[in-house]
Amino acid sequence: MTENKTATEASLRTGAQAELLFNRLRKRQKHLRKWAARTGAGAYRLYDRDIPEIPLVLDFYGNDKAQAVSGALYKRPYEKDPVEEELWLRAMAAAAAEALNIDGQNVFLKLRRRQYHRKPLSSGKNFDTQYQKESNGAFEMVIKENGLSFIVNLSDYIDTGIFPDLRLLRKMIMTEAPGKAVLNLFCYTGSFSVYAAKGGARRTDSVDMSSTYLEWAARNAALNGVEISAERADVFRFLERAASSGRRWDLIIADPPAFSNSKKMAGNPLGGVFDINRDYQFLLSKCLPLLKAGGKLFFCVNARSFQARGFNLNNDDPCNNFKDESAGKNLSVRDITGQVRDEDFRDKRMPVCYLITK
Ligand SMILES: C[S@@+](CC[C@H](N)C(=O)[O-])C[C@H]1O[C@@H](n2cnc3c(N)ncnc32)[C@H](O)[C@@H]1O
């Protein structure tokens, strides 16, 4: 009897939350659809915990043939019964499909696990990196952004191949690119590289340790009719080699993950583990010498922990050390997050972005 009562209460709560989500998504989509058509954004953020008791993040993906949603459930501060959670997720997915008028099959919701505390999915599988493949079926589509094309995969990974939050930074790179030598570190699926190449970069070098993502980057480049040179390497080893061979770039993009301890990093200068909070100064200090005079380093961090502690622009070490030892002049460091915050992230969390000019 009590069990039935609890189940009924849970189901009523879920129903009420589904309705709240439906209304919120209707309103957001009404506004964002027009904005996206006007500005050429094929992938955008619809929802990020707008309603606290619905802890989802949802992105919309659309082209002229298909519309889809990729989303994730944040880890709840309390344990929820897995069966109840499954039912809840299904109800939210159905509400999203209905609100956006899309096929329910095209709504992909996953569990976003904290990177340091990985948990098995309800399917029983255990994934040890944020970027590991999640299923065997593939739902791929090509989305347009600022007239460029990118392949996204909504079914197989937590991240889909493009990060909507860095859209305006990608555009900025395109504007900066003409005639420049560009280095894209942690390049993932190569979206910055494609923008740079399309913008007229003299050359574009991309580095990532994952062959899966480098293949994806090559497909993105081919789709846009550009060539990018991509190297499969641990970024920290790459930076060492580049320094000793005297290579230099006009623009460097460093958008590292919060944490990484892949086997491929074993024996690297960081002892095989990258932790943004511990190692960002090291990363910057290795990038800055590779910048030509007048060059620009774009540095982005998505980690909440980093954003909470901040990067002290006035007296943080990497730039000052670098200034003292090598550059002999001030480096300008600017927080450009506000400049690259697009409409869909107006009141939403996004990575913090810095521009360091040599
Ligand atoms: C946060 S994503 C980068 C996103 C990308 N900048 C973008 O905007 O599309 C992280 C990427 O870093 C790569 N990665 C992580 N640690 C690495 C390392 N030590 N060396 C090279 N690549 C690394 C991963 O394979 C993944 O593709």
Coordinates of C-alpha atoms and ligand atoms in Angstrom, one line a residue:
M1 CA 0.0 0.0 0.0
T2 CA 2.7 2.5 1.0
E3 CA 4.8 1.3 -1.9
N4 CA 1.9 2.0 -4.3
K5 CA 1.4 5.4 -2.7
T6 CA 5.1 6.3 -3.2
A7 CA 5.0 5.1 -6.8
T8 CA 1.9 7.2 -7.5
E9 CA 3.5 10.3 -5.9
A10 CA 6.6 9.8 -8.0
S11 CA 4.6 9.4 -11.1
L12 CA 2.6 12.6 -10.4
R13 CA 5.8 14.5 -9.7
T14 CA 7.3 13.2 -13.0
G15 CA 4.1 14.2 -14.9
A16 CA 4.2 17.7 -13.4
Q17 CA 7.9 18.1 -14.3
A18 CA 7.4 16.9 -17.8
E19 CA 4.8 19.6 -18.2
L20 CA 7.1 22.2 -16.9
L21 CA 9.9 21.1 -19.2
F22 CA 7.4 21.1 -22.2
N23 CA 6.5 24.7 -21.5
R24 CA 10.0 25.8 -21.0
L25 CA 11.3 24.2 -24.2
R26 CA 8.3 25.6 -26.2
K27 CA 9.2 29.1 -25.1
R28 CA 13.0 28.7 -25.7
Q29 CA 12.6 27.1 -29.1
K30 CA 10.2 29.8 -30.2
H31 CA 12.8 32.4 -29.5
L32 CA 15.9 30.4 -30.5
R33 CA 14.6 28.9 -33.7
K34 CA 14.4 32.4 -35.4
W35 CA 17.7 33.5 -34.0
A36 CA 19.4 30.2 -35.2
A37 CA 18.0 30.6 -38.7
R38 CA 19.1 34.2 -38.9
T39 CA 22.7 33.5 -37.6
G40 CA 23.3 30.1 -39.1
A41 CA 23.5 28.0 -35.9
G42 CA 22.7 24.4 -36.6
A43 CA 23.4 23.3 -33.0
Y44 CA 22.4 25.3 -30.0
R45 CA 21.7 25.0 -26.3
L46 CA 18.1 24.8 -25.4
Y47 CA 18.2 24.1 -21.8
D48 CA 20.6 23.9 -18.9
R49 CA 19.0 23.2 -15.5
D50 CA 16.7 26.2 -16.1
I51 CA 14.3 24.5 -13.7
P52 CA 16.4 23.2 -10.8
E53 CA 14.4 20.0 -10.2
I54 CA 14.9 19.0 -13.8
P55 CA 18.7 18.7 -13.9
L56 CA 19.2 18.2 -17.6
V57 CA 21.3 19.9 -20.3
L58 CA 19.7 19.8 -23.8
D59 CA 21.1 20.8 -27.1
F60 CA 19.1 21.1 -30.4
Y61 CA 20.5 19.8 -33.7
G62 CA 18.8 20.6 -36.9
N63 CA 19.3 20.5 -40.7
D64 CA 16.8 20.7 -43.5
K65 CA 16.0 17.0 -43.2
A66 CA 16.2 16.1 -39.5
Q67 CA 15.9 17.6 -36.1
A68 CA 17.2 16.0 -32.9
V69 CA 18.1 16.6 -29.3
S70 CA 21.1 15.4 -27.4
G71 CA 21.1 15.8 -23.7
A72 CA 22.5 14.6 -20.4
L73 CA 21.3 14.3 -16.9
Y74 CA 23.6 15.8 -14.3
K75 CA 24.5 13.7 -11.4
R76 CA 21.9 14.2 -8.7
P77 CA 22.9 15.2 -5.2
Y78 CA 21.0 12.2 -4.0
E79 CA 20.6 8.6 -5.1
K80 CA 17.4 8.0 -7.2
D81 CA 16.0 4.5 -7.7
P82 CA 17.4 3.4 -11.2
V83 CA 14.0 2.2 -12.4
E84 CA 12.4 5.5 -11.4
E85 CA 15.2 7.4 -13.0
E86 CA 14.7 5.5 -16.2
L87 CA 11.0 6.3 -16.2
W88 CA 11.7 9.9 -15.4
L89 CA 14.2 10.2 -18.3
R90 CA 11.7 8.7 -20.7
A91 CA 9.0 11.1 -19.6
M92 CA 11.4 14.1 -20.1
A93 CA 12.5 12.8 -23.5
A94 CA 8.8 12.5 -24.5
A95 CA 8.1 16.0 -23.3
A96 CA 11.1 17.4 -25.2
A97 CA 10.0 15.6 -28.4
E98 CA 6.5 16.9 -28.1
A99 CA 7.5 20.4 -27.3
L100 CA 9.9 20.6 -30.2
N101 CA 7.7 18.6 -32.6
I102 CA 10.4 16.1 -33.4
D103 CA 10.5 12.3 -33.6
G104 CA 10.9 10.7 -30.1
Q105 CA 13.5 8.4 -31.6
N106 CA 15.7 11.5 -32.2
V107 CA 16.0 12.5 -28.5
F108 CA 19.2 11.1 -26.9
L109 CA 19.6 11.5 -23.2
K110 CA 22.6 10.2 -21.4
L111 CA 24.0 10.3 -17.9
R112 CA 26.7 12.9 -17.4
R113 CA 29.0 11.5 -14.9
R114 CA 31.5 13.7 -13.0
Q115 CA 34.8 13.0 -14.5
Y116 CA 36.5 12.0 -11.3
H117 CA 33.7 9.7 -10.1
R118 CA 32.7 7.6 -12.9
K119 CA 29.7 5.4 -12.5
P120 CA 28.2 2.6 -14.6
L121 CA 25.2 3.5 -16.8
S122 CA 22.0 1.7 -16.0
S123 CA 22.8 -0.6 -18.9
G124 CA 25.6 -2.0 -16.7
K125 CA 28.4 -0.8 -18.9
N126 CA 31.2 1.1 -17.3
F127 CA 33.0 3.8 -19.3
D128 CA 36.3 5.0 -18.1
T129 CA 36.6 8.2 -20.1
Q130 CA 34.2 10.9 -20.9
Y131 CA 34.9 10.4 -24.6
Q132 CA 34.4 6.7 -24.8
K133 CA 31.9 5.2 -27.2
E134 CA 28.5 4.5 -25.7
S135 CA 26.5 2.3 -28.1
N136 CA 26.8 0.4 -31.3
G137 CA 24.0 2.0 -33.3
A138 CA 25.0 5.4 -34.8
F139 CA 22.8 8.4 -35.3
E140 CA 24.9 10.8 -37.3
M141 CA 23.9 14.0 -39.1
V142 CA 25.6 17.0 -40.7
I143 CA 24.8 20.3 -39.2
K144 CA 25.6 23.8 -40.6
E145 CA 27.2 26.5 -38.6
N146 CA 28.1 29.9 -40.2
G147 CA 27.9 28.2 -43.5
L148 CA 30.3 25.4 -42.6
S149 CA 29.4 21.7 -42.2
F150 CA 30.1 19.5 -39.2
I151 CA 29.3 15.8 -38.6
V152 CA 27.7 15.2 -35.2
N153 CA 27.0 11.8 -33.6
L154 CA 24.2 11.9 -31.1
S155 CA 23.9 8.3 -30.2
D156 CA 27.4 7.1 -29.5
Y157 CA 29.1 9.6 -27.3
I158 CA 28.3 12.0 -24.5
D159 CA 29.7 14.8 -26.5
T160 CA 28.5 15.0 -30.1
G161 CA 31.4 16.4 -32.0
I162 CA 30.7 20.1 -31.7
F163 CA 30.4 22.2 -28.7
P164 CA 27.7 24.9 -29.2
D165 CA 29.2 27.1 -26.4
L166 CA 32.3 27.9 -28.4
R167 CA 30.5 28.9 -31.6
L168 CA 31.5 32.6 -31.5
L169 CA 35.1 31.7 -30.6
R170 CA 35.2 29.6 -33.7
K171 CA 34.0 32.5 -35.7
M172 CA 36.6 34.7 -34.0
I173 CA 39.3 32.3 -35.1
M174 CA 38.0 32.4 -38.6
T175 CA 38.2 36.2 -38.6
E176 CA 41.7 36.1 -37.2
A177 CA 43.0 33.4 -39.5
P178 CA 43.8 34.9 -42.9
G179 CA 47.5 34.3 -43.7
K180 CA 48.2 32.9 -40.3
A181 CA 49.8 29.7 -39.0
V182 CA 47.3 28.2 -36.6
L183 CA 47.9 25.5 -34.0
N184 CA 44.8 23.7 -32.6
L185 CA 45.7 21.7 -29.5
F186 CA 43.3 19.1 -28.1
C187 CA 41.6 19.5 -31.5
Y188 CA 38.9 16.9 -30.9
T189 CA 36.8 16.8 -34.2
G190 CA 38.7 19.7 -35.6
S191 CA 36.0 22.4 -35.7
F192 CA 38.5 25.2 -34.8
S193 CA 40.8 23.9 -37.5
V194 CA 38.1 23.9 -40.1
Y195 CA 37.1 27.4 -39.3
A196 CA 40.7 28.6 -39.4
A197 CA 41.4 26.8 -42.7
K198 CA 38.1 28.2 -44.2
G199 CA 39.1 31.7 -43.0
G200 CA 42.3 31.5 -45.0
A201 CA 44.9 30.3 -42.6
R202 CA 48.3 29.8 -44.2
R203 CA 48.5 26.5 -42.5
T204 CA 46.5 24.7 -39.8
D205 CA 48.1 22.1 -37.4
S206 CA 45.9 20.1 -35.2
V207 CA 46.9 17.8 -32.3
D208 CA 44.9 15.2 -30.5
M209 CA 45.8 11.8 -29.0
S210 CA 42.7 10.1 -30.2
S211 CA 42.7 8.5 -33.7
T212 CA 38.9 8.3 -33.6
Y213 CA 38.7 12.1 -33.2
L214 CA 41.4 12.8 -35.8
E215 CA 39.6 10.7 -38.3
W216 CA 36.4 12.6 -37.5
A217 CA 38.4 15.9 -37.9
A218 CA 39.6 14.7 -41.3
R219 CA 36.0 13.9 -42.3
N220 CA 34.9 17.4 -41.2
A221 CA 37.8 19.0 -43.2
A222 CA 36.9 17.0 -46.3
L223 CA 33.3 18.0 -46.0
N224 CA 34.3 21.6 -46.1
G225 CA 36.8 21.2 -48.8
V226 CA 39.8 22.2 -46.7
E227 CA 43.1 20.6 -45.7
I228 CA 44.3 20.5 -42.2
S229 CA 47.4 18.8 -41.0
A230 CA 46.6 16.6 -38.0
E231 CA 49.0 14.8 -35.7
R232 CA 48.1 12.1 -33.3
A233 CA 50.2 12.9 -30.2
D234 CA 50.1 13.7 -26.6
V235 CA 49.9 17.5 -26.5
F236 CA 52.7 17.8 -23.9
R237 CA 55.1 15.7 -25.9
F238 CA 54.1 17.6 -29.0
L239 CA 54.9 21.0 -27.3
E240 CA 58.3 19.7 -26.3
R241 CA 59.2 18.6 -29.8
A242 CA 57.9 21.8 -31.3
A243 CA 60.0 23.9 -29.0
S244 CA 63.1 22.0 -29.7
S245 CA 62.6 22.1 -33.5
G246 CA 61.9 25.9 -33.4
R247 CA 58.4 25.8 -34.8
R248 CA 56.3 28.9 -34.2
W249 CA 52.6 29.8 -34.8
D250 CA 50.6 33.1 -35.1
L251 CA 47.6 31.6 -33.4
I252 CA 47.4 28.8 -30.8
I253 CA 44.1 27.4 -29.5
A254 CA 44.3 25.5 -26.2
D255 CA 40.9 24.1 -25.1
P256 CA 42.0 21.2 -22.9
P257 CA 39.8 18.8 -21.0
A258 CA 39.4 19.2 -17.2
F259 CA 41.2 15.9 -16.6
S260 CA 42.9 13.3 -18.7
N261 CA 45.0 10.3 -17.7
S262 CA 45.0 8.2 -20.8
K263 CA 47.5 5.4 -21.2
K264 CA 48.8 7.3 -24.3
M265 CA 50.1 10.0 -21.9
A266 CA 52.2 7.6 -19.8
G267 CA 55.7 9.0 -19.3
N268 CA 54.8 12.5 -20.6
P269 CA 56.2 15.6 -18.8
L270 CA 53.2 15.6 -16.5
G271 CA 53.7 12.0 -15.3
G272 CA 50.8 10.9 -17.5
V273 CA 48.0 12.9 -15.8
F274 CA 46.6 16.3 -16.8
D275 CA 44.5 18.1 -14.3
I276 CA 43.5 21.6 -15.4
N277 CA 43.7 23.1 -11.9
R278 CA 47.1 21.8 -11.2
D279 CA 48.6 22.0 -14.7
Y280 CA 47.2 24.9 -16.6
Q281 CA 50.2 27.1 -15.8
F282 CA 52.5 24.4 -17.2
L283 CA 50.4 24.1 -20.4
L284 CA 50.5 27.9 -20.9
S285 CA 54.2 28.2 -20.2
K286 CA 54.8 25.6 -22.9
C287 CA 52.5 27.3 -25.4
L288 CA 53.7 30.8 -25.1
P289 CA 57.2 30.3 -26.4
L290 CA 55.8 28.8 -29.5
L291 CA 53.9 32.0 -30.3
K292 CA 55.4 34.5 -32.8
A293 CA 55.7 38.1 -31.7
G294 CA 52.3 39.6 -31.9
G295 CA 50.8 36.1 -31.8
K296 CA 47.6 35.2 -29.9
L297 CA 46.9 32.3 -27.6
F298 CA 43.2 31.4 -27.1
F299 CA 42.8 29.5 -23.9
C300 CA 39.4 28.0 -22.8
V301 CA 38.4 26.2 -19.7
N302 CA 35.1 24.5 -19.0
A303 CA 35.9 23.0 -15.6
R304 CA 33.6 24.3 -12.9
S305 CA 36.4 23.9 -10.3
F306 CA 38.7 26.1 -12.4
Q307 CA 36.1 28.7 -12.9
A308 CA 35.3 28.8 -9.2
R309 CA 39.0 29.4 -8.2
G310 CA 39.6 31.7 -11.1
F311 CA 42.7 32.7 -13.1
N312 CA 44.2 35.7 -11.6
L313 CA 44.8 37.9 -14.6
N314 CA 47.0 40.4 -12.7
N315 CA 49.6 38.3 -11.2
D316 CA 49.1 34.7 -12.3
D317 CA 52.4 33.0 -12.9
P318 CA 52.6 31.7 -16.4
C319 CA 52.5 35.1 -18.1
N320 CA 54.6 36.8 -15.5
N321 CA 57.2 34.1 -15.6
F322 CA 57.2 34.1 -19.3
K323 CA 57.5 37.9 -19.4
D324 CA 60.5 37.8 -17.1
E325 CA 62.4 35.0 -18.6
S326 CA 61.7 35.1 -22.3
A327 CA 59.6 37.9 -23.6
G328 CA 61.0 40.9 -21.9
K329 CA 57.7 42.6 -22.3
N330 CA 54.2 42.5 -20.9
L331 CA 51.8 40.0 -22.1
S332 CA 48.2 41.1 -22.5
V333 CA 45.7 38.7 -20.9
R334 CA 42.0 39.4 -21.5
D335 CA 39.0 37.5 -20.4
I336 CA 36.9 37.4 -23.7
T337 CA 34.1 35.2 -22.4
G338 CA 31.6 38.0 -22.7
Q339 CA 32.6 38.7 -26.3
V340 CA 32.1 35.1 -27.4
R341 CA 28.9 34.4 -25.4
D342 CA 26.2 33.8 -28.0
E343 CA 22.4 34.2 -27.6
D344 CA 21.7 30.6 -26.5
F345 CA 24.3 31.0 -23.7
R346 CA 23.1 34.4 -22.6
D347 CA 22.1 33.3 -19.1
K348 CA 23.8 29.9 -19.2
R349 CA 27.1 28.5 -18.0
M350 CA 29.8 28.2 -20.6
P351 CA 33.6 27.9 -20.7
V352 CA 35.7 30.8 -19.7
C353 CA 37.9 32.1 -22.6
Y354 CA 41.1 34.1 -22.4
L355 CA 43.0 35.8 -25.1
I356 CA 46.7 36.1 -24.3
T357 CA 48.6 38.3 -26.8
K358 CA 52.4 38.3 -27.1
Ligands
LIG1 C1 37.5 19.2 -24.4 S1 37.9 18.3 -25.9 C2 38.5 19.6 -26.8 C3 37.4 20.3 -27.6 C4 37.8 21.0 -28.8 N1 38.8 22.0 -28.5 C5 36.6 21.6 -29.5 O1 36.2 22.8 -29.2 O2 36.0 21.0 -30.4 C6 39.1 17.3 -25.3 C7 40.0 16.6 -26.4 O3 41.3 16.5 -25.8 C8 41.9 15.3 -26.2 N2 43.0 15.1 -25.3 C9 42.9 15.0 -23.9 N3 44.2 14.9 -23.4 C10 45.1 15.0 -24.4 C11 46.5 15.0 -24.5 N4 47.2 14.9 -23.4 N5 47.1 15.1 -25.7 C12 46.3 15.2 -26.8 N6 45.0 15.2 -26.8 C13 44.3 15.1 -25.6 C14 40.8 14.3 -26.2 O4 41.2 13.2 -27.1 C15 39.7 15.2 -26.8 O5 39.6 15.0 -28.2

